[in-house]
CSV table of C-alpha atoms and ligand atoms in Angstrom, one decimal:
chain,number,residue,atom,x,y,z
O,1,UNK,CA,-2.9,-14.9,-11.4
O,2,UNK,CA,-4.0,-12.3,-13.9
O,3,UNK,CA,-5.8,-9.3,-12.5
O,4,UNK,CA,-9.6,-9.6,-12.8
O,5,UNK,CA,-9.4,-13.3,-13.4
O,6,UNK,CA,-9.9,-15.9,-10.7
O,7,UNK,CA,-10.0,-19.7,-11.0
O,8,UNK,CA,-13.6,-20.1,-11.9
O,9,UNK,CA,-15.7,-21.6,-9.1
O,10,UNK,CA,-13.5,-20.4,-6.3
O,11,UNK,CA,-15.4,-17.3,-5.5
O,12,UNK,CA,-18.5,-16.8,-7.5
O,13,UNK,CA,-21.6,-18.1,-5.8
O,14,UNK,CA,-19.6,-19.6,-3.0
O,15,UNK,CA,-21.2,-19.7,0.4
O,16,UNK,CA,-19.6,-19.8,3.9
O,17,UNK,CA,-22.9,-21.0,5.4
O,18,UNK,CA,-21.7,-24.6,4.8
O,19,UNK,CA,-18.0,-25.4,4.9
O,20,UNK,CA,-16.8,-28.9,3.9
O,21,UNK,CA,-13.8,-31.2,4.7
O,22,UNK,CA,-12.9,-34.4,2.9
O,23,UNK,CA,-11.3,-37.3,4.7
O,24,UNK,CA,-9.9,-40.2,2.6
O,25,UNK,CA,-9.1,-43.4,4.4
O,26,UNK,CA,-6.8,-46.1,3.3
O,27,UNK,CA,-3.2,-47.1,3.7
O,28,UNK,CA,-2.9,-47.6,-0.1
O,29,UNK,CA,-3.5,-43.8,-0.5
O,30,UNK,CA,-0.4,-43.1,1.6
O,31,UNK,CA,1.9,-45.6,-0.1
O,32,UNK,CA,1.3,-44.4,-3.7
O,33,UNK,CA,-0.6,-47.5,-4.7
O,34,UNK,CA,-4.0,-45.7,-5.3
O,35,UNK,CA,-4.6,-42.2,-6.5
O,36,UNK,CA,-7.2,-40.5,-4.4
O,37,UNK,CA,-9.9,-40.0,-7.1
O,38,UNK,CA,-12.6,-39.9,-4.4
O,39,UNK,CA,-11.3,-36.6,-3.0
O,40,UNK,CA,-11.0,-35.3,-6.5
O,41,UNK,CA,-14.6,-36.2,-7.3
O,42,UNK,CA,-16.0,-34.9,-4.0
O,43,UNK,CA,-14.1,-31.6,-4.2
O,44,UNK,CA,-15.6,-31.0,-7.6
O,45,UNK,CA,-19.1,-31.9,-6.6
O,46,UNK,CA,-19.1,-29.8,-3.4
O,47,UNK,CA,-17.6,-26.8,-5.3
O,48,UNK,CA,-20.2,-27.1,-8.0
O,49,UNK,CA,-22.9,-26.9,-5.3
O,50,UNK,CA,-21.3,-23.7,-4.0
O,51,UNK,CA,-19.9,-25.3,-0.9
O,52,UNK,CA,-16.5,-24.1,0.2
O,53,UNK,CA,-14.1,-27.0,0.6
O,54,UNK,CA,-11.8,-25.9,3.4
O,55,UNK,CA,-9.4,-28.9,3.1
O,56,UNK,CA,-8.9,-32.6,2.7
O,57,UNK,CA,-6.9,-35.1,4.7
O,58,UNK,CA,-5.8,-38.7,4.3
O,59,UNK,CA,-5.5,-41.3,7.1
O,60,UNK,CA,-4.0,-44.7,6.9
O,61,UNK,CA,-5.3,-47.9,8.5
O,62,UNK,CA,-4.8,-47.0,12.1
O,63,UNK,CA,-7.8,-46.2,14.2
O,64,UNK,CA,-6.2,-43.3,16.0
O,65,UNK,CA,-5.0,-41.7,12.7
O,66,UNK,CA,-8.6,-41.9,11.3
O,67,UNK,CA,-10.0,-40.5,14.6
O,68,UNK,CA,-7.6,-37.6,14.5
O,69,UNK,CA,-8.4,-36.8,10.9
O,70,UNK,CA,-12.1,-36.9,11.6
O,71,UNK,CA,-11.9,-34.9,14.8
O,72,UNK,CA,-9.9,-32.1,13.1
O,73,UNK,CA,-12.3,-32.1,10.2
O,74,UNK,CA,-15.3,-31.8,12.5
O,75,UNK,CA,-13.7,-28.9,14.4
O,76,UNK,CA,-13.2,-26.9,11.2
O,77,UNK,CA,-16.1,-27.8,8.9
O,78,UNK,CA,-19.9,-28.1,8.9
O,79,UNK,CA,-20.0,-31.2,6.7
O,80,UNK,CA,-17.4,-33.9,6.5
O,81,UNK,CA,-17.4,-36.5,3.8
O,82,UNK,CA,-15.2,-39.5,4.6
O,83,UNK,CA,-14.6,-42.4,2.1
O,84,UNK,CA,-13.1,-45.8,2.7
O,85,UNK,CA,-12.7,-48.3,5.5
O,86,UNK,CA,-16.2,-49.6,5.6
O,87,UNK,CA,-15.4,-53.1,4.5
O,88,UNK,CA,-15.4,-56.4,6.5
O,89,UNK,CA,-11.7,-56.7,7.2
O,90,UNK,CA,-9.7,-55.8,10.3
O,91,UNK,CA,-8.2,-52.7,8.6
O,92,UNK,CA,-11.7,-51.3,8.0
O,93,UNK,CA,-11.9,-49.0,11.0
O,94,UNK,CA,-13.9,-45.9,10.1
O,95,UNK,CA,-16.9,-46.8,12.2
O,96,UNK,CA,-14.7,-47.3,15.3
O,97,UNK,CA,-12.9,-44.1,14.7
O,98,UNK,CA,-16.1,-42.0,14.3
O,99,UNK,CA,-17.6,-43.5,17.4
O,100,UNK,CA,-14.5,-42.4,19.3
O,101,UNK,CA,-14.8,-38.9,18.0
O,102,UNK,CA,-18.3,-38.5,19.2
O,103,UNK,CA,-17.9,-40.6,22.4
O,104,UNK,CA,-20.4,-43.3,21.5
O,105,UNK,CA,-20.3,-47.0,21.5
O,106,UNK,CA,-20.2,-49.2,18.4
O,107,UNK,CA,-22.9,-51.9,18.2
O,108,UNK,CA,-24.6,-54.1,15.7
O,109,UNK,CA,-27.0,-52.0,13.7
O,110,UNK,CA,-30.1,-54.0,12.7
O,111,UNK,CA,-30.9,-51.9,9.6
O,112,UNK,CA,-27.3,-52.2,8.4
O,113,UNK,CA,-27.3,-56.0,9.0
O,114,UNK,CA,-30.5,-56.4,7.2
O,115,UNK,CA,-29.0,-54.5,4.3
O,116,UNK,CA,-25.9,-56.6,4.2
O,117,UNK,CA,-28.0,-59.8,4.4
O,118,UNK,CA,-30.3,-58.7,1.6
O,119,UNK,CA,-27.3,-58.0,-0.7
O,120,UNK,CA,-26.1,-61.6,-0.2
O,121,UNK,CA,-29.5,-63.1,-0.5
O,122,UNK,CA,-30.2,-61.3,-3.8
O,123,UNK,CA,-26.9,-62.6,-5.1
O,124,UNK,CA,-27.8,-66.1,-4.0
O,125,UNK,CA,-24.7,-66.3,-1.7
O,126,UNK,CA,-24.2,-67.0,1.9
O,127,UNK,CA,-22.9,-64.1,4.0
O,128,UNK,CA,-19.5,-64.8,5.6
O,129,UNK,CA,-19.3,-64.2,9.3
O,130,UNK,CA,-16.8,-61.4,8.8
O,131,UNK,CA,-19.4,-59.4,6.9
O,132,UNK,CA,-21.3,-58.9,10.1
O,133,UNK,CA,-18.5,-56.4,10.9
O,134,UNK,CA,-20.0,-54.1,8.3
O,135,UNK,CA,-23.1,-53.7,10.5
O,136,UNK,CA,-21.0,-52.6,13.5
O,137,UNK,CA,-21.8,-48.9,13.5
O,138,UNK,CA,-21.7,-46.0,16.0
O,139,UNK,CA,-24.8,-45.9,18.2
O,140,UNK,CA,-27.2,-43.2,17.0
O,141,UNK,CA,-26.0,-43.0,13.4
O,142,UNK,CA,-28.3,-43.0,10.3
O,143,UNK,CA,-27.6,-46.0,8.0
O,144,UNK,CA,-27.3,-45.1,4.3
O,145,UNK,CA,-28.4,-47.6,1.8
O,146,UNK,CA,-25.7,-48.8,-0.6
O,147,UNK,CA,-27.6,-50.3,-3.6
O,148,UNK,CA,-24.4,-51.2,-5.5
O,149,UNK,CA,-22.2,-52.8,-2.8
O,150,UNK,CA,-22.2,-54.7,0.5
O,151,UNK,CA,-20.9,-52.0,2.8
O,152,UNK,CA,-23.7,-49.8,4.0
O,153,UNK,CA,-22.7,-46.1,4.5
O,154,UNK,CA,-23.7,-44.1,7.6
O,155,UNK,CA,-24.0,-40.5,8.7
O,156,UNK,CA,-23.7,-39.0,12.2
O,157,UNK,CA,-24.6,-35.6,13.4
O,158,UNK,CA,-22.3,-34.1,16.1
O,159,UNK,CA,-20.2,-30.9,15.8
O,160,UNK,CA,-20.6,-31.5,12.1
O,161,UNK,CA,-22.6,-33.8,9.9
O,162,UNK,CA,-20.3,-36.6,8.9
O,163,UNK,CA,-21.0,-38.9,6.0
O,164,UNK,CA,-19.1,-42.1,5.8
O,165,UNK,CA,-19.1,-43.6,2.3
O,166,UNK,CA,-17.4,-46.8,0.9
O,167,UNK,CA,-14.0,-46.4,-0.7
O,168,UNK,CA,-14.8,-48.2,-4.0
O,169,UNK,CA,-15.2,-45.2,-6.4
O,170,UNK,CA,-18.4,-46.3,-8.2
O,171,UNK,CA,-20.1,-47.1,-4.8
O,172,UNK,CA,-19.0,-43.8,-3.4
O,173,UNK,CA,-20.3,-41.8,-6.4
O,174,UNK,CA,-23.7,-43.5,-6.1
O,175,UNK,CA,-23.9,-42.8,-2.4
O,176,UNK,CA,-22.9,-39.2,-3.0
O,177,UNK,CA,-25.8,-38.8,-5.4
O,178,UNK,CA,-28.4,-40.7,-3.3
O,179,UNK,CA,-27.5,-39.3,0.2
O,180,UNK,CA,-25.0,-36.5,0.3
O,181,UNK,CA,-26.0,-34.3,-2.6
O,182,UNK,CA,-29.7,-34.1,-1.6
O,183,UNK,CA,-28.7,-33.3,2.0
O,184,UNK,CA,-26.3,-30.5,1.0
O,185,UNK,CA,-28.9,-29.0,-1.3
O,186,UNK,CA,-31.4,-28.9,1.5
O,187,UNK,CA,-28.9,-27.0,3.8
O,188,UNK,CA,-28.1,-24.4,1.3
O,189,UNK,CA,-29.9,-21.1,1.4
O,190,UNK,CA,-29.2,-20.5,-2.3
O,191,UNK,CA,-29.2,-22.2,-5.6
O,192,UNK,CA,-25.9,-23.7,-6.8
O,193,UNK,CA,-23.7,-21.2,-8.8
O,194,UNK,CA,-24.3,-21.2,-12.5
O,195,UNK,CA,-21.4,-22.5,-14.6
O,196,UNK,CA,-20.8,-23.0,-18.2
O,197,UNK,CA,-17.9,-24.9,-19.8
O,198,UNK,CA,-16.4,-24.3,-23.2
O,199,UNK,CA,-13.9,-26.9,-24.6
O,200,UNK,CA,-11.5,-25.4,-27.0
O,201,UNK,CA,-8.9,-26.7,-29.5
O,202,UNK,CA,-6.4,-24.6,-31.4
O,203,UNK,CA,-5.9,-21.8,-28.9
O,204,UNK,CA,-3.5,-21.7,-26.0
O,205,UNK,CA,-4.2,-20.2,-22.6
O,206,UNK,CA,-2.5,-16.9,-23.3
O,207,UNK,CA,-4.4,-16.5,-26.5
O,208,UNK,CA,-7.6,-17.2,-24.6
O,209,UNK,CA,-6.6,-14.7,-22.0
O,210,UNK,CA,-6.2,-12.1,-24.7
O,211,UNK,CA,-9.4,-13.0,-26.4
O,212,UNK,CA,-11.6,-13.2,-23.3
O,213,UNK,CA,-9.8,-11.4,-20.5
O,214,UNK,CA,-12.3,-8.5,-20.6
O,215,UNK,CA,-15.3,-10.7,-20.0
O,216,UNK,CA,-15.4,-10.2,-16.2
O,217,UNK,CA,-15.3,-6.4,-16.6
O,218,UNK,CA,-18.0,-6.4,-19.3
O,219,UNK,CA,-20.4,-8.7,-17.5
O,220,UNK,CA,-20.7,-7.8,-13.9
O,221,UNK,CA,-20.6,-10.7,-11.5
O,222,UNK,CA,-19.3,-13.2,-14.0
O,223,UNK,CA,-16.0,-14.9,-13.4
O,224,UNK,CA,-13.7,-16.5,-15.9
O,225,UNK,CA,-11.4,-19.4,-15.4
O,226,UNK,CA,-9.0,-21.4,-17.6
O,227,UNK,CA,-7.8,-24.9,-17.4
O,228,UNK,CA,-5.5,-26.9,-19.7
O,229,UNK,CA,-6.4,-30.6,-20.2
O,230,UNK,CA,-3.9,-31.5,-22.9
O,231,UNK,CA,-4.5,-31.0,-25.8
O,232,UNK,CA,-7.6,-29.0,-25.2
O,233,UNK,CA,-8.1,-25.8,-23.2
O,234,UNK,CA,-11.2,-25.2,-21.1
O,235,UNK,CA,-12.9,-21.9,-20.4
O,236,UNK,CA,-15.3,-21.8,-17.6
O,237,UNK,CA,-17.8,-19.0,-16.7
O,238,UNK,CA,-19.2,-19.0,-13.2
O,239,UNK,CA,-21.7,-16.7,-11.5
O,240,UNK,CA,-24.0,-16.6,-8.5
O,241,UNK,CA,-27.6,-17.7,-9.4
O,242,UNK,CA,-29.1,-14.2,-9.6
O,243,UNK,CA,-26.5,-12.7,-12.1
O,244,UNK,CA,-28.5,-11.4,-15.1
O,245,UNK,CA,-25.5,-11.0,-17.3
O,246,UNK,CA,-24.6,-14.7,-17.3
O,247,UNK,CA,-26.6,-15.7,-20.4
O,248,UNK,CA,-25.2,-12.8,-22.4
O,249,UNK,CA,-21.7,-13.6,-21.2
O,250,UNK,CA,-22.1,-17.2,-22.4
O,251,UNK,CA,-23.3,-16.1,-25.8
O,252,UNK,CA,-20.5,-13.6,-26.1
O,253,UNK,CA,-17.8,-16.2,-25.3
O,254,UNK,CA,-19.4,-18.7,-27.6
O,255,UNK,CA,-19.3,-16.1,-30.5
O,256,UNK,CA,-15.7,-15.1,-29.8
O,257,UNK,CA,-14.4,-18.7,-29.7
O,258,UNK,CA,-16.0,-19.5,-33.0
O,259,UNK,CA,-14.8,-22.7,-34.7
O,260,UNK,CA,-12.2,-23.3,-31.9
O,261,UNK,CA,-15.1,-24.3,-29.7
O,262,UNK,CA,-15.8,-28.1,-30.1
O,263,UNK,CA,-18.1,-28.8,-27.1
O,264,UNK,CA,-19.9,-27.2,-24.2
O,265,UNK,CA,-20.4,-30.2,-22.1
O,266,UNK,CA,-17.9,-32.3,-20.0
O,267,UNK,CA,-19.3,-35.5,-21.4
O,268,UNK,CA,-19.1,-34.6,-25.1
O,269,UNK,CA,-15.7,-35.6,-26.5
O,270,UNK,CA,-14.1,-34.4,-29.7
O,271,UNK,CA,-15.0,-37.7,-31.5
O,272,UNK,CA,-18.6,-37.1,-30.5
O,273,UNK,CA,-18.5,-33.6,-32.0
O,274,UNK,CA,-17.1,-35.1,-35.2
O,275,UNK,CA,-19.8,-37.8,-35.1
O,276,UNK,CA,-22.6,-35.3,-34.9
O,277,UNK,CA,-21.3,-33.6,-38.1
O,278,UNK,CA,-20.9,-36.8,-40.0
O,279,UNK,CA,-24.2,-38.2,-39.0
O,280,UNK,CA,-25.9,-35.0,-40.0
O,281,UNK,CA,-24.4,-35.4,-43.5
O,282,UNK,CA,-25.1,-39.2,-43.6
O,283,UNK,CA,-21.4,-39.8,-44.2
O,284,UNK,CA,-18.8,-42.2,-42.8
O,285,UNK,CA,-15.2,-42.1,-41.8
O,286,UNK,CA,-12.1,-44.3,-42.5
O,287,UNK,CA,-8.7,-43.9,-40.9
O,288,UNK,CA,-5.2,-44.4,-42.2
O,289,UNK,CA,-2.9,-44.2,-39.2
O,290,UNK,CA,0.8,-44.5,-38.9
O,291,UNK,CA,2.4,-42.9,-35.8
O,292,UNK,CA,-0.8,-42.8,-33.8
O,293,UNK,CA,-1.1,-46.6,-34.1
O,294,UNK,CA,-4.8,-46.8,-33.7
O,295,UNK,CA,-5.3,-44.0,-31.2
O,296,UNK,CA,-7.7,-42.1,-33.5
O,297,UNK,CA,-9.7,-45.3,-34.0
O,298,UNK,CA,-9.8,-45.8,-30.3
O,299,UNK,CA,-11.2,-42.3,-29.8
O,300,UNK,CA,-13.8,-43.0,-32.5
O,301,UNK,CA,-15.1,-46.3,-31.2
O,302,UNK,CA,-15.1,-45.1,-27.6
O,303,UNK,CA,-18.3,-43.2,-28.6
O,304,UNK,CA,-21.4,-45.2,-28.3
O,305,UNK,CA,-23.2,-45.6,-31.7
O,306,UNK,CA,-20.0,-45.2,-33.6
O,307,UNK,CA,-21.0,-47.9,-36.1
O,308,UNK,CA,-23.3,-45.3,-37.6
O,309,UNK,CA,-20.4,-43.2,-38.9
O,310,UNK,CA,-17.1,-45.1,-38.3
O,311,UNK,CA,-16.3,-47.6,-41.1
O,312,UNK,CA,-12.8,-48.9,-40.5
O,313,UNK,CA,-9.1,-48.0,-39.9
O,314,UNK,CA,-5.7,-49.1,-41.1
O,315,UNK,CA,-2.6,-49.0,-39.1
O,316,UNK,CA,0.0,-48.8,-41.8
O,317,UNK,CA,3.2,-48.4,-39.9
O,318,UNK,CA,5.8,-49.6,-42.4
O,319,UNK,CA,6.3,-48.2,-45.9
O,320,UNK,CA,5.5,-51.7,-47.2
O,321,UNK,CA,2.1,-51.5,-45.5
O,322,UNK,CA,1.4,-48.1,-46.8
O,323,UNK,CA,2.0,-49.4,-50.3
O,324,UNK,CA,0.3,-52.7,-50.1
O,325,UNK,CA,-2.7,-51.8,-47.9
O,326,UNK,CA,-3.4,-48.3,-49.1
O,327,UNK,CA,-1.8,-48.1,-52.5
O,328,UNK,CA,0.7,-45.4,-51.7
O,329,UNK,CA,3.1,-45.2,-54.7
O,330,UNK,CA,6.7,-46.2,-54.2
O,331,UNK,CA,7.8,-43.0,-55.9
O,332,UNK,CA,5.9,-40.9,-53.5
O,333,UNK,CA,7.6,-42.6,-50.5
O,334,UNK,CA,11.0,-42.3,-52.1
O,335,UNK,CA,10.6,-38.7,-53.3
O,336,UNK,CA,9.0,-37.2,-50.1
O,337,UNK,CA,9.4,-39.8,-47.4
O,338,UNK,CA,6.8,-41.5,-45.2
O,339,UNK,CA,6.4,-38.4,-43.1
O,340,UNK,CA,5.2,-36.0,-45.7
O,341,UNK,CA,1.9,-34.4,-46.8
O,342,UNK,CA,2.3,-36.2,-50.1
O,343,UNK,CA,2.3,-39.6,-48.4
O,344,UNK,CA,-0.4,-38.6,-46.0
O,345,UNK,CA,-2.8,-37.6,-48.7
O,346,UNK,CA,-2.0,-40.7,-50.7
O,347,UNK,CA,-2.9,-42.8,-47.6
O,348,UNK,CA,-6.2,-40.9,-47.1
O,349,UNK,CA,-7.1,-41.3,-50.8
O,350,UNK,CA,-6.3,-45.0,-50.6
O,351,UNK,CA,-8.5,-45.4,-47.5
O,352,UNK,CA,-11.5,-43.7,-49.2
O,353,UNK,CA,-11.1,-45.9,-52.3
O,354,UNK,CA,-10.8,-49.1,-50.2
O,355,UNK,CA,-13.7,-48.5,-47.8
O,356,UNK,CA,-17.3,-47.6,-47.6
O,357,UNK,CA,-16.5,-44.2,-46.2
O,358,UNK,CA,-16.7,-40.8,-47.9
O,359,UNK,CA,-14.1,-39.3,-45.6
O,360,UNK,CA,-10.7,-40.4,-44.5
O,361,UNK,CA,-8.1,-39.0,-42.2
O,362,UNK,CA,-4.4,-39.9,-42.4
O,363,UNK,CA,-1.6,-39.3,-40.0
O,364,UNK,CA,2.1,-39.9,-40.5
O,365,UNK,CA,4.7,-38.5,-38.2
O,366,UNK,CA,7.9,-38.8,-36.1
O,367,UNK,CA,6.7,-39.7,-32.6
O,368,UNK,CA,10.2,-39.9,-31.1
O,369,UNK,CA,12.0,-39.8,-28.9
O,370,UNK,CA,14.5,-41.0,-31.6
O,371,UNK,CA,14.2,-40.9,-35.4
O,372,UNK,CA,14.1,-37.2,-35.9
O,373,UNK,CA,16.2,-35.5,-38.6
O,374,UNK,CA,17.2,-31.8,-39.0
O,375,UNK,CA,14.3,-31.1,-41.5
O,376,UNK,CA,11.9,-33.5,-39.8
O,377,UNK,CA,12.5,-33.3,-36.1
O,378,UNK,CA,10.7,-35.4,-33.5
O,379,UNK,CA,7.1,-34.0,-33.3
O,380,UNK,CA,6.8,-33.4,-37.1
O,381,UNK,CA,3.4,-34.9,-38.0
O,382,UNK,CA,1.7,-34.7,-41.4
O,383,UNK,CA,-2.1,-34.9,-41.7
O,384,UNK,CA,-4.5,-35.3,-44.6
O,385,UNK,CA,-8.3,-35.1,-44.8
O,386,UNK,CA,-9.9,-36.4,-47.9
O,387,UNK,CA,-13.7,-36.2,-48.5
O,388,UNK,CA,-16.3,-35.3,-51.2
O,389,UNK,CA,-14.5,-32.6,-53.2
O,390,UNK,CA,-12.0,-32.0,-50.4
O,391,UNK,CA,-8.3,-32.7,-50.1
O,392,UNK,CA,-6.5,-30.9,-47.3
O,393,UNK,CA,-3.0,-31.5,-45.9
O,394,UNK,CA,-1.2,-30.0,-43.0
O,395,UNK,CA,2.1,-30.4,-41.1
O,396,UNK,CA,2.5,-29.7,-37.4
O,397,UNK,CA,5.6,-29.4,-35.3
O,398,UNK,CA,4.4,-30.6,-32.0
O,399,UNK,CA,6.7,-29.1,-29.4
O,400,UNK,CA,7.3,-32.3,-27.3
O,401,UNK,CA,9.9,-35.1,-27.3
O,402,UNK,CA,7.5,-37.3,-25.4
O,403,UNK,CA,6.2,-40.1,-27.6
O,404,UNK,CA,3.0,-40.3,-25.7
O,405,UNK,CA,2.3,-36.6,-26.0
O,406,UNK,CA,3.1,-36.5,-29.7
O,407,UNK,CA,0.8,-39.4,-30.4
O,408,UNK,CA,-2.0,-38.1,-28.3
O,409,UNK,CA,-1.7,-34.6,-29.6
O,410,UNK,CA,-1.7,-35.9,-33.2
O,411,UNK,CA,-4.8,-38.0,-32.7
O,412,UNK,CA,-6.8,-35.0,-31.5
O,413,UNK,CA,-5.3,-32.7,-34.2
O,414,UNK,CA,-6.4,-35.2,-36.9
O,415,UNK,CA,-10.0,-35.4,-35.7
O,416,UNK,CA,-10.0,-31.6,-35.2
O,417,UNK,CA,-8.9,-31.1,-38.7
O,418,UNK,CA,-11.8,-33.2,-40.0
O,419,UNK,CA,-14.2,-31.4,-37.6
O,420,UNK,CA,-13.2,-28.0,-39.0
O,421,UNK,CA,-13.5,-29.3,-42.6
O,422,UNK,CA,-17.0,-30.6,-41.9
O,423,UNK,CA,-18.0,-27.3,-40.2
O,424,UNK,CA,-16.9,-25.4,-43.3
O,425,UNK,CA,-19.1,-27.5,-45.5
O,426,UNK,CA,-22.1,-27.3,-43.2
O,427,UNK,CA,-24.7,-30.1,-42.9
B,1,ATP,P1,-15.1,-52.5,0.7
B,1,ATP,O1,-16.4,-53.0,1.3
B,1,ATP,O2,-15.1,-52.8,-0.8
B,1,ATP,O3,-13.9,-53.0,1.4
B,1,ATP,P2,-14.4,-50.0,1.8
B,1,ATP,O4,-15.2,-48.9,2.2
B,1,ATP,O5,-13.7,-50.8,2.9
B,1,ATP,O6,-15.2,-50.9,0.8
B,1,ATP,P3,-11.7,-49.6,1.0
B,1,ATP,O7,-11.4,-51.0,1.5
B,1,ATP,O8,-11.2,-48.5,1.8
B,1,ATP,O9,-13.3,-49.4,0.9
B,1,ATP,O10,-11.4,-49.4,-0.5
B,1,ATP,C1,-11.8,-50.3,-1.4
B,1,ATP,C2,-11.1,-50.0,-2.7
B,1,ATP,O11,-11.6,-48.8,-3.2
B,1,ATP,C3,-9.6,-49.8,-2.6
B,1,ATP,O12,-8.9,-51.0,-2.8
B,1,ATP,C4,-9.3,-48.8,-3.7
B,1,ATP,O13,-9.0,-49.5,-4.9
B,1,ATP,C5,-10.5,-48.0,-3.8
B,1,ATP,N1,-10.4,-46.8,-3.1
B,1,ATP,C6,-10.5,-46.5,-1.8
B,1,ATP,N2,-10.4,-45.3,-1.5
B,1,ATP,C7,-10.2,-44.6,-2.6
B,1,ATP,C8,-9.9,-43.3,-3.0
B,1,ATP,N3,-9.9,-42.3,-2.1
B,1,ATP,N4,-9.7,-43.0,-4.3
B,1,ATP,C9,-9.8,-43.9,-5.2
B,1,ATP,N5,-10.0,-45.2,-4.9
B,1,ATP,C10,-10.2,-45.6,-3.7
B,2,MG,MG1,-12.1,-52.4,2.6
């Protein structure tokens, strides 16, 4: 770790007044069948609230393993969030395990049963006898309403407050928002830490370190963290709620990042940033893709409302398709090759001419792992952006031999090239 820089969120605004432990339950998590996204989600949310997550553990489908994990968690932490094992089958054992930890019986809980019955009634289905099992809960627990699934959650206060949530990720997230998040906020004697995210393209971590490394010294109480989420890099500022310098630090980082900054929100993707600029100009986009095979189109139509600015795309993989679909001249292909700026710009021009779009982006490259030559090695990708009064080309050497990475990186680079071009023109 670089001096003066800590992973954002680890220290600033953290409290030890509430310490958390996460328990994930499910044999499939221990056999490599399911990735534990629940623990990932919960760790992020708890940290964002300023709660220190001391650890996480995983238990398979044996009641004593779950009991042991819950017991250890309760000994160490003030709040335990457990997911999974609330279903109707014999391997759903969380309620039994929790009852053992606190030395209470399990019995049919009337509130929980009413909840399960109501779910079936609303769906016009008869409840299977096995679903009664989902109402077998530790005596003295609080039942938590699950509006999006059949298994009710429950919470129990002993040495720690334990929340048991369903394993199904979207149910778990809803129950976090409805039940755990409000409870945690009530316990805390402070506001959650302040955090600000910057999403960056075109600068690596070491460049960002050089550019921003002095921020924690200049703005007292503000911490800086970096994260790579290929191909973007993220910068995070975190501070305790009362830190006055936070807003100034945010403005300063924004100013220094300049055009490399494409979004300041986790939910705003690169295509959305491009969309905003296109919509502001009332213009539309067409795509001429070769090695990305539709990946750029995929990024575009992933955005809701894309019909307002996305017109169409071609996947012209063969030379023949580049000629017949986009009008690339045979001479251009023979003289410069398919992977060339000359071919890319001809593809983009062809796309503008044949569509209702003012802008086109073209991509042609060597995705690998084979097919590279000494002057066009794997990872050589040519781009073109054509728009009103604009023709730009660019060649990148993407330092990877992984086909997936080259394609992914190229798709983002193509959209980013367009974004920078649009920014230059203004709206
Ligand atoms: P249900 O009533 O649906 O059975 P449950 O509480 O019993 O709910 P599980 O049976 O443990 O939940 O898990 C249901 C599904 O949710 C699993 O098949 C798995 O796909 C998913 N799941 C469970 N735990 C996790 C986790 N930690 N991370 C990601 N997915 C998970
Ligand atoms: Mg289950």
